[in-house]
mmCIF file of C-alpha atoms in Angstrom:
data_model
loop_
_atom_site.group_PDB
_atom_site.id
_atom_site.type_symbol
_atom_site.label_atom_id
_atom_site.label_comp_id
_atom_site.label_asym_id
_atom_site.label_seq_id
_atom_site.Cartn_x
_atom_site.Cartn_y
_atom_site.Cartn_z
ATOM 1 C CA MET M 1 18.681 -2.445 -28.177
ATOM 2 C CA LYS M 2 15.884 -4.966 -27.089
ATOM 3 C CA THR M 3 15.752 -8.122 -29.018
ATOM 4 C CA GLY M 4 13.370 -11.001 -29.227
ATOM 5 C CA ASN M 5 13.768 -14.269 -30.720
ATOM 6 C CA LEU M 6 12.472 -15.001 -34.290
ATOM 7 C CA LEU M 7 10.887 -18.339 -33.301
ATOM 8 C CA LEU M 8 7.576 -16.397 -32.182
ATOM 9 C CA PHE M 9 6.921 -15.414 -36.072
ATOM 10 C CA ARG M 10 7.615 -19.086 -36.911
ATOM 11 C CA ILE M 11 5.049 -21.316 -34.557
ATOM 12 C CA GLY M 12 1.805 -21.403 -36.406
ATOM 13 C CA PHE M 13 -0.267 -19.856 -33.708
ATOM 14 C CA ILE M 14 -3.998 -19.496 -34.518
ATOM 15 C CA PRO M 15 -4.658 -16.226 -33.584
ATOM 16 C CA LEU M 16 -8.365 -16.456 -31.394
ATOM 17 C CA VAL M 17 -8.939 -13.056 -32.437
ATOM 18 C CA ILE M 18 -10.582 -14.567 -35.819
ATOM 19 C CA LEU M 19 -13.748 -14.988 -33.610
ATOM 20 C CA ILE M 20 -15.764 -13.490 -36.061
ATOM 21 C CA ILE M 21 -15.088 -16.382 -39.038
ATOM 22 C CA VAL M 22 -17.438 -19.305 -39.286
ATOM 23 C CA PHE M 23 -15.503 -22.321 -38.740
ATOM 24 C CA ALA M 24 -16.626 -25.407 -40.234
ATOM 25 C CA GLY M 25 -15.108 -27.695 -37.692
ATOM 26 C CA CYS M 26 -15.260 -31.209 -36.438
ATOM 27 C CA GLU M 27 -18.560 -32.230 -34.412
ATOM 28 C CA ARG M 28 -17.712 -32.510 -30.804
ATOM 29 C CA ASP M 29 -19.490 -34.148 -27.825
ATOM 30 C CA ASP M 30 -21.557 -31.836 -25.725
ATOM 31 C CA GLU M 31 -19.432 -32.619 -22.952
ATOM 32 C CA SER M 32 -16.275 -30.490 -23.827
ATOM 33 C CA PRO M 33 -13.226 -31.170 -21.210
ATOM 34 C CA TYR M 34 -12.859 -27.402 -20.865
ATOM 35 C CA LEU M 35 -16.015 -27.413 -18.936
ATOM 36 C CA GLU M 36 -14.723 -29.435 -15.871
ATOM 37 C CA THR M 37 -13.796 -26.477 -13.783
ATOM 38 C CA ASN M 38 -13.830 -22.918 -14.021
ATOM 39 C CA LEU M 39 -12.207 -21.958 -10.967
ATOM 40 C CA VAL M 40 -10.295 -18.447 -11.549
ATOM 41 C CA THR M 41 -6.935 -18.524 -11.619
ATOM 42 C CA ASP M 42 -5.206 -17.285 -8.187
ATOM 43 C CA TYR M 43 -2.830 -14.536 -8.523
ATOM 44 C CA SER M 44 -1.403 -14.393 -5.210
ATOM 45 C CA VAL M 45 0.864 -16.719 -6.692
ATOM 46 C CA ALA M 46 3.762 -14.798 -7.868
ATOM 47 C CA SER M 47 4.116 -17.524 -10.651
ATOM 48 C CA HIS M 48 1.196 -16.726 -12.339
ATOM 49 C CA TRP M 49 2.537 -13.359 -13.223
ATOM 50 C CA LEU M 50 4.434 -13.289 -16.716
ATOM 51 C CA SER M 51 5.954 -9.533 -15.295
ATOM 52 C CA LEU M 52 6.130 -8.052 -11.601
ATOM 53 C CA PRO M 53 8.099 -5.144 -11.757
ATOM 54 C CA VAL M 54 10.478 -3.727 -9.475
ATOM 55 C CA ASN M 55 11.699 -0.145 -9.985
ATOM 56 C CA LEU M 56 8.466 1.792 -10.054
ATOM 57 C CA LYS M 57 7.697 5.007 -12.019
ATOM 58 C CA GLN M 58 4.919 6.938 -11.835
ATOM 59 C CA ALA M 59 2.565 4.887 -14.136
ATOM 60 C CA ASP M 60 1.845 1.269 -14.851
ATOM 61 C CA VAL M 61 1.009 -0.670 -18.046
ATOM 62 C CA PHE M 62 -1.000 -3.973 -18.012
ATOM 63 C CA TYR M 63 -0.202 -6.143 -20.887
ATOM 64 C CA VAL M 64 -2.463 -8.846 -21.722
ATOM 65 C CA TYR M 65 -0.049 -11.173 -24.680
ATOM 66 C CA PRO M 66 -1.468 -12.437 -27.771
ATOM 67 C CA THR M 67 -2.387 -16.121 -28.669
ATOM 68 C CA ALA M 68 0.454 -18.253 -27.372
ATOM 69 C CA TRP M 69 -0.985 -22.036 -27.276
ATOM 70 C CA TYR M 70 -3.104 -24.069 -29.492
ATOM 71 C CA LYS M 71 -4.041 -27.861 -29.422
ATOM 72 C CA VAL M 72 -1.642 -30.041 -30.996
ATOM 73 C CA ASP M 73 -3.814 -33.129 -29.780
ATOM 74 C CA ASP M 74 -7.527 -33.624 -30.151
ATOM 75 C CA HIS M 75 -7.269 -35.157 -26.848
ATOM 76 C CA GLU M 76 -6.205 -32.015 -25.078
ATOM 77 C CA PRO M 77 -8.808 -29.637 -23.371
ATOM 78 C CA ASP M 78 -10.184 -26.645 -25.086
ATOM 79 C CA ILE M 79 -8.583 -24.158 -22.435
ATOM 80 C CA CYS M 80 -4.990 -24.491 -21.652
ATOM 81 C CA ALA M 81 -3.526 -24.660 -17.756
ATOM 82 C CA VAL M 82 -2.513 -21.368 -16.620
ATOM 83 C CA ASP M 83 1.125 -23.034 -16.534
ATOM 84 C CA HIS M 84 1.141 -24.564 -20.177
ATOM 85 C CA PRO M 85 4.495 -24.751 -21.109
ATOM 86 C CA MET M 86 4.065 -23.873 -24.802
ATOM 87 C CA MET M 87 1.691 -20.623 -23.808
ATOM 88 C CA MET M 88 4.386 -19.500 -21.128
ATOM 89 C CA GLU M 89 7.201 -19.331 -23.352
ATOM 90 C CA GLY M 90 5.327 -17.887 -26.400
ATOM 91 C CA ALA M 91 4.061 -15.254 -23.767
ATOM 92 C CA ARG M 92 7.728 -14.217 -22.685
ATOM 93 C CA GLN M 93 8.356 -14.055 -26.547
ATOM 94 C CA ALA M 94 5.427 -11.850 -27.369
ATOM 95 C CA PHE M 95 6.149 -9.439 -24.346
ATOM 96 C CA ALA M 96 9.494 -9.112 -26.040
ATOM 97 C CA ARG M 97 8.660 -7.729 -28.968
ATOM 98 C CA GLN M 98 5.242 -6.103 -27.523
ATOM 99 C CA ALA M 99 5.257 -4.922 -24.439
ATOM 100 C CA THR M 100 8.750 -3.714 -24.006
ATOM 101 C CA ALA M 101 7.419 -0.832 -25.867
ATOM 102 C CA PHE M 102 5.900 0.384 -22.665
ATOM 103 C CA GLU M 103 8.399 0.096 -20.210
ATOM 104 C CA ALA M 104 9.680 3.305 -20.634
ATOM 105 C CA ALA M 105 6.324 4.766 -20.073
ATOM 106 C CA GLY M 106 5.362 2.831 -16.905
ATOM 107 C CA ASN M 107 5.855 -0.522 -14.878
ATOM 108 C CA VAL M 108 4.592 -3.223 -16.735
ATOM 109 C CA TYR M 109 2.464 -5.456 -15.034
ATOM 110 C CA ALA M 110 1.318 -8.833 -17.312
ATOM 111 C CA PRO M 111 -0.361 -11.746 -15.877
ATOM 112 C CA PHE M 112 -0.247 -15.599 -17.348
ATOM 113 C CA TYR M 113 -4.295 -16.380 -18.480
ATOM 114 C CA ARG M 114 -5.882 -19.572 -19.471
ATOM 115 C CA GLN M 115 -6.384 -19.411 -23.033
ATOM 116 C CA ALA M 116 -8.960 -20.942 -25.244
ATOM 117 C CA ASP M 117 -8.453 -23.143 -28.543
ATOM 118 C CA ALA M 118 -9.453 -21.343 -31.449
ATOM 119 C CA HIS M 119 -10.647 -24.069 -33.725
ATOM 120 C CA TYR M 120 -13.011 -24.945 -30.545
ATOM 121 C CA THR M 121 -13.942 -21.718 -30.118
ATOM 122 C CA LEU M 122 -14.856 -20.832 -33.657
ATOM 123 C CA SER M 123 -16.850 -24.061 -33.916
ATOM 124 C CA LEU M 124 -19.742 -22.707 -31.709
ATOM 125 C CA PRO M 125 -21.901 -19.884 -32.343
ATOM 126 C CA GLU M 126 -20.993 -16.329 -32.056
ATOM 127 C CA ALA M 127 -22.706 -15.666 -28.482
ATOM 128 C CA GLN M 128 -21.470 -18.870 -27.161
ATOM 129 C CA ARG M 129 -17.926 -17.947 -28.401
ATOM 130 C CA TRP M 130 -18.067 -14.570 -26.425
ATOM 131 C CA GLN M 131 -19.381 -16.462 -23.397
ATOM 132 C CA VAL M 132 -16.205 -18.816 -23.955
ATOM 133 C CA ILE M 133 -13.690 -15.707 -23.929
ATOM 134 C CA ARG M 134 -15.517 -14.182 -20.875
ATOM 135 C CA ASP M 135 -15.758 -17.632 -18.706
ATOM 136 C CA TYR M 136 -11.670 -18.496 -19.285
ATOM 137 C CA PRO M 137 -9.559 -15.815 -20.881
ATOM 138 C CA ALA M 138 -11.165 -12.730 -19.436
ATOM 139 C CA LYS M 139 -12.166 -14.034 -16.379
ATOM 140 C CA ASP M 140 -8.551 -14.779 -15.328
ATOM 141 C CA VAL M 141 -7.202 -11.272 -16.867
ATOM 142 C CA ILE M 142 -10.347 -9.429 -14.954
ATOM 143 C CA ALA M 143 -9.017 -11.244 -11.460
ATOM 144 C CA ALA M 144 -5.562 -10.501 -12.460
ATOM 145 C CA PHE M 145 -6.447 -6.916 -12.770
ATOM 146 C CA GLU M 146 -8.554 -6.362 -9.136
ATOM 147 C CA TYR M 147 -5.726 -8.194 -7.714
ATOM 148 C CA TYR M 148 -3.152 -5.837 -9.405
ATOM 149 C CA LEU M 149 -5.653 -2.784 -8.437
ATOM 150 C CA ALA M 150 -5.648 -3.968 -4.873
ATOM 151 C CA HIS M 151 -1.908 -5.275 -4.334
ATOM 152 C CA PHE M 152 0.252 -3.716 -6.644
ATOM 153 C CA ASN M 153 -1.118 -0.078 -8.293
ATOM 154 C CA HIS M 154 -1.503 1.894 -5.078
ATOM 155 C CA GLY M 155 -3.513 4.321 -6.953
ATOM 156 C CA ARG M 156 -1.079 5.240 -9.939
ATOM 157 C CA PRO M 157 -2.354 5.930 -13.474
ATOM 158 C CA PHE M 158 -2.117 2.893 -16.150
ATOM 159 C CA ILE M 159 -2.029 1.918 -19.874
ATOM 160 C CA LEU M 160 -4.048 -1.167 -21.030
ATOM 161 C CA ALA M 161 -2.112 -2.862 -24.026
ATOM 162 C CA GLY M 162 -2.705 -6.011 -25.406
ATOM 163 C CA HIS M 163 -2.836 -7.955 -28.796
ATOM 164 C CA SER M 164 -5.069 -10.128 -30.921
ATOM 165 C CA GLN M 165 -6.632 -12.481 -28.138
ATOM 166 C CA GLY M 166 -5.250 -10.065 -25.545
ATOM 167 C CA ALA M 167 -7.077 -7.270 -27.324
ATOM 168 C CA ASN M 168 -10.128 -9.359 -27.178
ATOM 169 C CA VAL M 169 -9.846 -9.870 -23.699
ATOM 170 C CA LEU M 170 -9.274 -6.152 -22.891
ATOM 171 C CA LEU M 171 -12.644 -5.609 -24.778
ATOM 172 C CA VAL M 172 -14.397 -7.360 -22.213
ATOM 173 C CA LEU M 173 -12.403 -5.812 -19.431
ATOM 174 C CA LEU M 174 -12.964 -2.332 -20.827
ATOM 175 C CA SER M 175 -17.121 -3.013 -21.148
ATOM 176 C CA ASP M 176 -17.669 -5.420 -18.247
ATOM 177 C CA TYR M 177 -15.312 -4.011 -15.542
ATOM 178 C CA LEU M 178 -14.327 -0.398 -16.353
ATOM 179 C CA GLY M 179 -17.829 0.259 -17.252
ATOM 180 C CA HIS M 180 -18.926 -0.182 -13.785
ATOM 181 C CA HIS M 181 -15.732 0.872 -11.886
ATOM 182 C CA PRO M 182 -15.646 4.657 -13.157
ATOM 183 C CA ASP M 183 -13.215 5.817 -10.221
ATOM 184 C CA VAL M 184 -10.811 3.289 -11.760
ATOM 185 C CA TYR M 185 -11.597 4.187 -15.582
ATOM 186 C CA LYS M 186 -10.516 7.739 -14.477
ATOM 187 C CA ARG M 187 -7.004 6.688 -13.955
ATOM 188 C CA MET M 188 -6.622 4.908 -17.503
ATOM 189 C CA ILE M 189 -4.208 6.617 -19.596
ATOM 190 C CA ALA M 190 -5.048 4.842 -23.076
ATOM 191 C CA ALA M 191 -6.092 1.368 -23.664
ATOM 192 C CA TYR M 192 -3.844 -0.009 -26.917
ATOM 193 C CA VAL M 193 -6.205 -2.378 -28.060
ATOM 194 C CA ILE M 194 -4.371 -3.944 -31.310
ATOM 195 C CA GLY M 195 -4.943 -6.484 -33.414
ATOM 196 C CA TYR M 196 -8.651 -6.661 -32.946
ATOM 197 C CA PRO M 197 -11.250 -4.702 -34.759
ATOM 198 C CA VAL M 198 -12.913 -2.308 -32.185
ATOM 199 C CA THR M 199 -16.144 -1.286 -33.974
ATOM 200 C CA GLU M 200 -18.773 1.396 -33.900
ATOM 201 C CA SER M 201 -21.294 -0.850 -32.523
ATOM 202 C CA TYR M 202 -18.860 -1.905 -29.678
ATOM 203 C CA MET M 203 -18.312 1.767 -28.985
ATOM 204 C CA ALA M 204 -21.991 2.685 -29.161
ATOM 205 C CA SER M 205 -22.823 -0.060 -26.775
ATOM 206 C CA ASN M 206 -20.296 1.063 -24.220
ATOM 207 C CA LYS M 207 -20.842 4.866 -24.046
ATOM 208 C CA HIS M 208 -18.320 5.438 -21.456
ATOM 209 C CA LEU M 209 -15.596 4.592 -23.657
ATOM 210 C CA LYS M 210 -13.643 7.165 -26.064
ATOM 211 C CA PHE M 211 -11.777 6.270 -29.124
ATOM 212 C CA ALA M 212 -8.395 8.133 -29.963
ATOM 213 C CA ALA M 213 -8.473 11.227 -32.109
ATOM 214 C CA GLY M 214 -4.955 12.547 -31.772
ATOM 215 C CA PRO M 215 -1.458 11.869 -30.270
ATOM 216 C CA ASP M 216 -1.996 13.009 -26.660
ATOM 217 C CA ASP M 217 -5.545 12.706 -25.650
ATOM 218 C CA THR M 218 -6.281 10.407 -22.647
ATOM 219 C CA GLY M 219 -8.632 7.923 -21.180
ATOM 220 C CA VAL M 220 -8.949 6.676 -24.905
ATOM 221 C CA ILE M 221 -8.670 3.530 -26.720
ATOM 222 C CA ILE M 222 -6.081 3.092 -29.575
ATOM 223 C CA SER M 223 -6.299 0.429 -32.279
ATOM 224 C CA TYR M 224 -5.561 -0.955 -35.871
ATOM 225 C CA ASN M 225 -5.105 -3.997 -37.864
ATOM 226 C CA THR M 226 -2.295 -3.795 -40.318
ATOM 227 C CA GLN M 227 -2.587 -5.423 -43.853
ATOM 228 C CA SER M 228 -1.164 -4.862 -47.566
ATOM 229 C CA PRO M 229 -3.230 -2.798 -49.919
ATOM 230 C CA LYS M 230 -3.266 -6.351 -51.780
ATOM 231 C CA VAL M 231 -5.583 -8.187 -49.468
ATOM 232 C CA LEU M 232 -9.257 -8.537 -51.068
ATOM 233 C CA PRO M 233 -12.120 -7.566 -48.796
ATOM 234 C CA GLY M 234 -13.051 -10.659 -46.565
ATOM 235 C CA ALA M 235 -9.461 -12.542 -46.989
ATOM 236 C CA ASN M 236 -8.062 -10.921 -43.562
ATOM 237 C CA PRO M 237 -9.221 -13.214 -41.319
ATOM 238 C CA VAL M 238 -8.454 -10.942 -38.371
ATOM 239 C CA VAL M 239 -11.265 -8.507 -39.216
ATOM 240 C CA ALA M 240 -13.305 -10.498 -41.572
ATOM 241 C CA ASN M 241 -16.608 -8.840 -42.260
ATOM 242 C CA ASN M 242 -16.221 -6.193 -38.861
ATOM 243 C CA ILE M 243 -14.857 -2.559 -39.968
ATOM 244 C CA GLY M 244 -13.119 -1.239 -37.017
ATOM 245 C CA LEU M 245 -12.224 2.285 -36.082
ATOM 246 C CA VAL M 246 -8.518 2.850 -36.904
ATOM 247 C CA ILE M 247 -5.820 5.673 -35.876
ATOM 248 C CA ASN M 248 -2.681 5.974 -37.698
ATOM 249 C CA PRO M 249 0.240 5.181 -35.333
ATOM 250 C CA ILE M 250 3.011 6.893 -37.152
ATOM 251 C CA SER M 251 0.907 10.410 -37.874
ATOM 252 C CA TRP M 252 -1.843 9.866 -35.054
ATOM 253 C CA THR M 253 -4.666 10.899 -37.149
ATOM 254 C CA ARG M 254 -7.922 9.275 -37.896
ATOM 255 C CA ASP M 255 -7.994 10.269 -41.884
ATOM 256 C CA GLU M 256 -6.664 8.321 -45.145
ATOM 257 C CA THR M 257 -3.681 11.136 -45.560
ATOM 258 C CA PRO M 258 -0.721 8.792 -45.693
ATOM 259 C CA ALA M 259 2.464 8.616 -43.476
ATOM 260 C CA PRO M 260 5.494 7.650 -45.414
ATOM 261 C CA ALA M 261 8.060 5.424 -43.714
ATOM 262 C CA SER M 262 10.506 8.264 -43.341
ATOM 263 C CA GLU M 263 8.264 9.913 -40.685
ATOM 264 C CA SER M 264 8.339 6.611 -38.582
ATOM 265 C CA LEU M 265 11.074 6.076 -35.811
ATOM 266 C CA GLY M 266 11.533 2.727 -36.610
ATOM 267 C CA SER M 267 10.394 -0.821 -36.597
ATOM 268 C CA LEU M 268 11.480 -3.814 -34.411
ATOM 269 C CA MET M 269 12.268 -6.547 -36.971
ATOM 270 C CA PRO M 270 14.609 -9.710 -37.108
ATOM 271 C CA ASP M 271 18.011 -9.278 -38.223
ATOM 272 C CA SER M 272 19.926 -12.187 -40.438
ATOM 273 C CA THR M 273 20.482 -13.962 -36.838
ATOM 274 C CA GLY M 274 16.788 -13.908 -35.534
ATOM 275 C CA GLN M 275 17.452 -10.938 -33.056
ATOM 276 C CA PHE M 276 15.221 -8.062 -33.350
ATOM 277 C CA VAL M 277 16.570 -4.635 -33.958
ATOM 278 C CA ARG M 278 15.856 -1.293 -35.186
ATOM 279 C CA VAL M 279 14.914 -0.823 -38.393
ATOM 280 C CA PRO M 280 14.556 3.037 -39.529
ATOM 281 C CA ALA M 281 11.947 3.990 -42.480
ATOM 282 C CA PHE M 282 10.463 0.345 -43.081
ATOM 283 C CA ALA M 283 6.870 0.808 -42.507
ATOM 284 C CA ASP M 284 4.597 3.299 -43.830
ATOM 285 C CA ALA M 285 0.809 3.872 -42.876
ATOM 286 C CA ARG M 286 -1.978 4.551 -44.092
ATOM 287 C CA ILE M 287 -6.016 4.135 -42.998
ATOM 288 C CA ASP M 288 -8.158 2.474 -45.109
ATOM 289 C CA LEU M 289 -11.679 3.978 -43.896
ATOM 290 C CA THR M 290 -14.146 1.865 -45.887
ATOM 291 C CA LYS M 291 -12.677 -1.521 -45.002
ATOM 292 C CA GLY M 292 -11.471 -0.632 -41.624
ATOM 293 C CA VAL M 293 -7.626 -1.439 -41.546
ATOM 294 C CA LEU M 294 -4.171 -0.078 -41.653
ATOM 295 C CA ILE M 295 -2.593 -0.621 -45.032
ATOM 296 C CA CYS M 296 1.602 -0.957 -45.102
ATOM 297 C CA SER M 297 2.605 -0.811 -48.675
ATOM 298 C CA SER M 298 6.481 -0.041 -47.874
ATOM 299 C CA VAL M 299 7.131 -3.649 -47.203
ATOM 300 C CA ASN M 300 7.797 -7.031 -49.084
ATOM 301 C CA ASP M 301 4.642 -9.111 -48.955
ATOM 302 C CA SER M 302 6.433 -12.238 -49.654
ATOM 303 C CA ALA M 303 9.331 -11.659 -47.208
ATOM 304 C CA MET M 304 6.418 -11.038 -44.582
ATOM 305 C CA PHE M 305 4.798 -14.236 -45.554
ATOM 306 C CA ARG M 306 7.972 -16.039 -45.176
ATOM 307 C CA LEU M 307 8.475 -14.805 -41.531
ATOM 308 C CA ALA M 308 4.818 -15.132 -40.438
ATOM 309 C CA GLY M 309 2.469 -16.390 -43.099
ATOM 310 C CA THR M 310 0.203 -18.507 -41.198
ATOM 311 C CA MET M 311 -2.607 -16.117 -42.128
ATOM 312 C CA GLY M 312 -2.413 -15.257 -45.534
ATOM 313 C CA LEU M 313 -0.141 -13.198 -47.843
ATOM 314 C CA GLY M 314 -0.238 -9.795 -46.729
ATOM 315 C CA VAL M 315 -1.782 -10.215 -43.744
ATOM 316 C CA TYR M 316 0.400 -8.558 -41.129
ATOM 317 C CA HIS M 317 -1.387 -9.290 -38.074
ATOM 318 C CA SER M 318 1.954 -10.531 -36.492
ATOM 319 C CA PHE M 319 3.600 -7.213 -37.270
ATOM 320 C CA ASP M 320 0.750 -4.721 -35.689
ATOM 321 C CA TYR M 321 3.491 -4.133 -32.943
ATOM 322 C CA PRO M 322 6.625 -4.497 -34.342
ATOM 323 C CA PHE M 323 6.247 -2.294 -37.681
ATOM 324 C CA TYR M 324 5.159 0.527 -35.387
ATOM 325 C CA TYR M 325 7.107 -0.310 -32.340
ATOM 326 C CA PHE M 326 8.762 3.102 -31.589
ATOM 327 C CA ASN M 327 6.132 5.000 -32.634
ATOM 328 C CA LEU M 328 3.896 3.218 -29.848
ATOM 329 C CA GLU M 329 6.674 3.681 -27.513
ATOM 330 C CA GLU M 330 7.031 7.586 -28.019
ATOM 331 C CA ASN M 331 3.206 7.781 -27.939
ATOM 332 C CA ALA M 332 2.908 6.018 -24.770
ATOM 333 C CA ILE M 333 5.348 8.126 -22.930
ATOM 334 C CA ARG M 334 3.905 11.142 -24.703
ATOM 335 C CA ARG M 335 -0.028 10.271 -23.715
ATOM 336 C CA THR M 336 1.374 9.259 -19.955
ATOM 337 C CA HIS M 337 3.239 12.630 -19.462
ATOM 338 C CA THR M 338 -0.068 14.274 -20.578
ATOM 339 C CA TYR M 339 -1.307 12.780 -18.324
ATOM 340 C CA LEU M 340 0.893 13.223 -15.487
ATOM 341 C CA GLY M 341 1.086 16.869 -16.601
ATOM 342 C CA ILE M 342 4.839 16.597 -17.441
ATOM 343 C CA LYS M 343 5.836 19.120 -20.230
#
């Protein structure tokens, strides 16, 4: 059984996914320390990769981890180094509870990348926030993706997978890179853009992309953001006022029909020792089309808050992958087999 460390849920990470909130932060000098350099990370250096698989399957997975770093000192730069110890450790822990769900479907490649401090980013006007993402996290990830295509992929089909800041970066890769490389996009099995809203306006602006309609269509985006039914409108900082497209990760439908926990293939949750284990019939799933979120009503709000409550009671952002881990695993295999023509 795949396991991880409970510490990841207890670190107060501030997800960059909260890009849509107006942040009333402290005033800063115009010359931010992160502007000193904008050199793209060199991905010919093996230590700049979190995962470089050896035993190869017929398909690949390119994984982008969520926010794993934040400033603990005002004098730190607003963009962390690619080898920052906090980020590297957080990335490894995120990999254990997210990326391992895709190991049965393909070879999981994962770059380390420079992450942005959320407080700094949120102090900027929206257009500048997206520019910071494009200038640093996304620039690194796209460079890593290009290096992966040139040196590791060898023409195999691939899955994209990310969460939170990683999902935000994948949206840039999908629009800015794959939009200009249709030959590469044809090899995309699916993109699991989880933990950040994929809006109608985004899809309208990127007509080369498709949102998933069922359990085995390919070349599509899969997305959802999980919360309790008790969360009031606007109280979930992940989605704020952005209404996202959602697919149910248990039933793989787009309507509001509930999928009971009994139909789930299992969740990956910490036991009393902090190790992550398979828990059957734990998380149910229902889409709320009005809010553009995935509702989970079968878990205990308070218990989840004690595990990962930095974003508020009933906001299950940290559990987007663990709640539906084994359904995601099965679905990635299914879409890969569909793409490869395996019965």
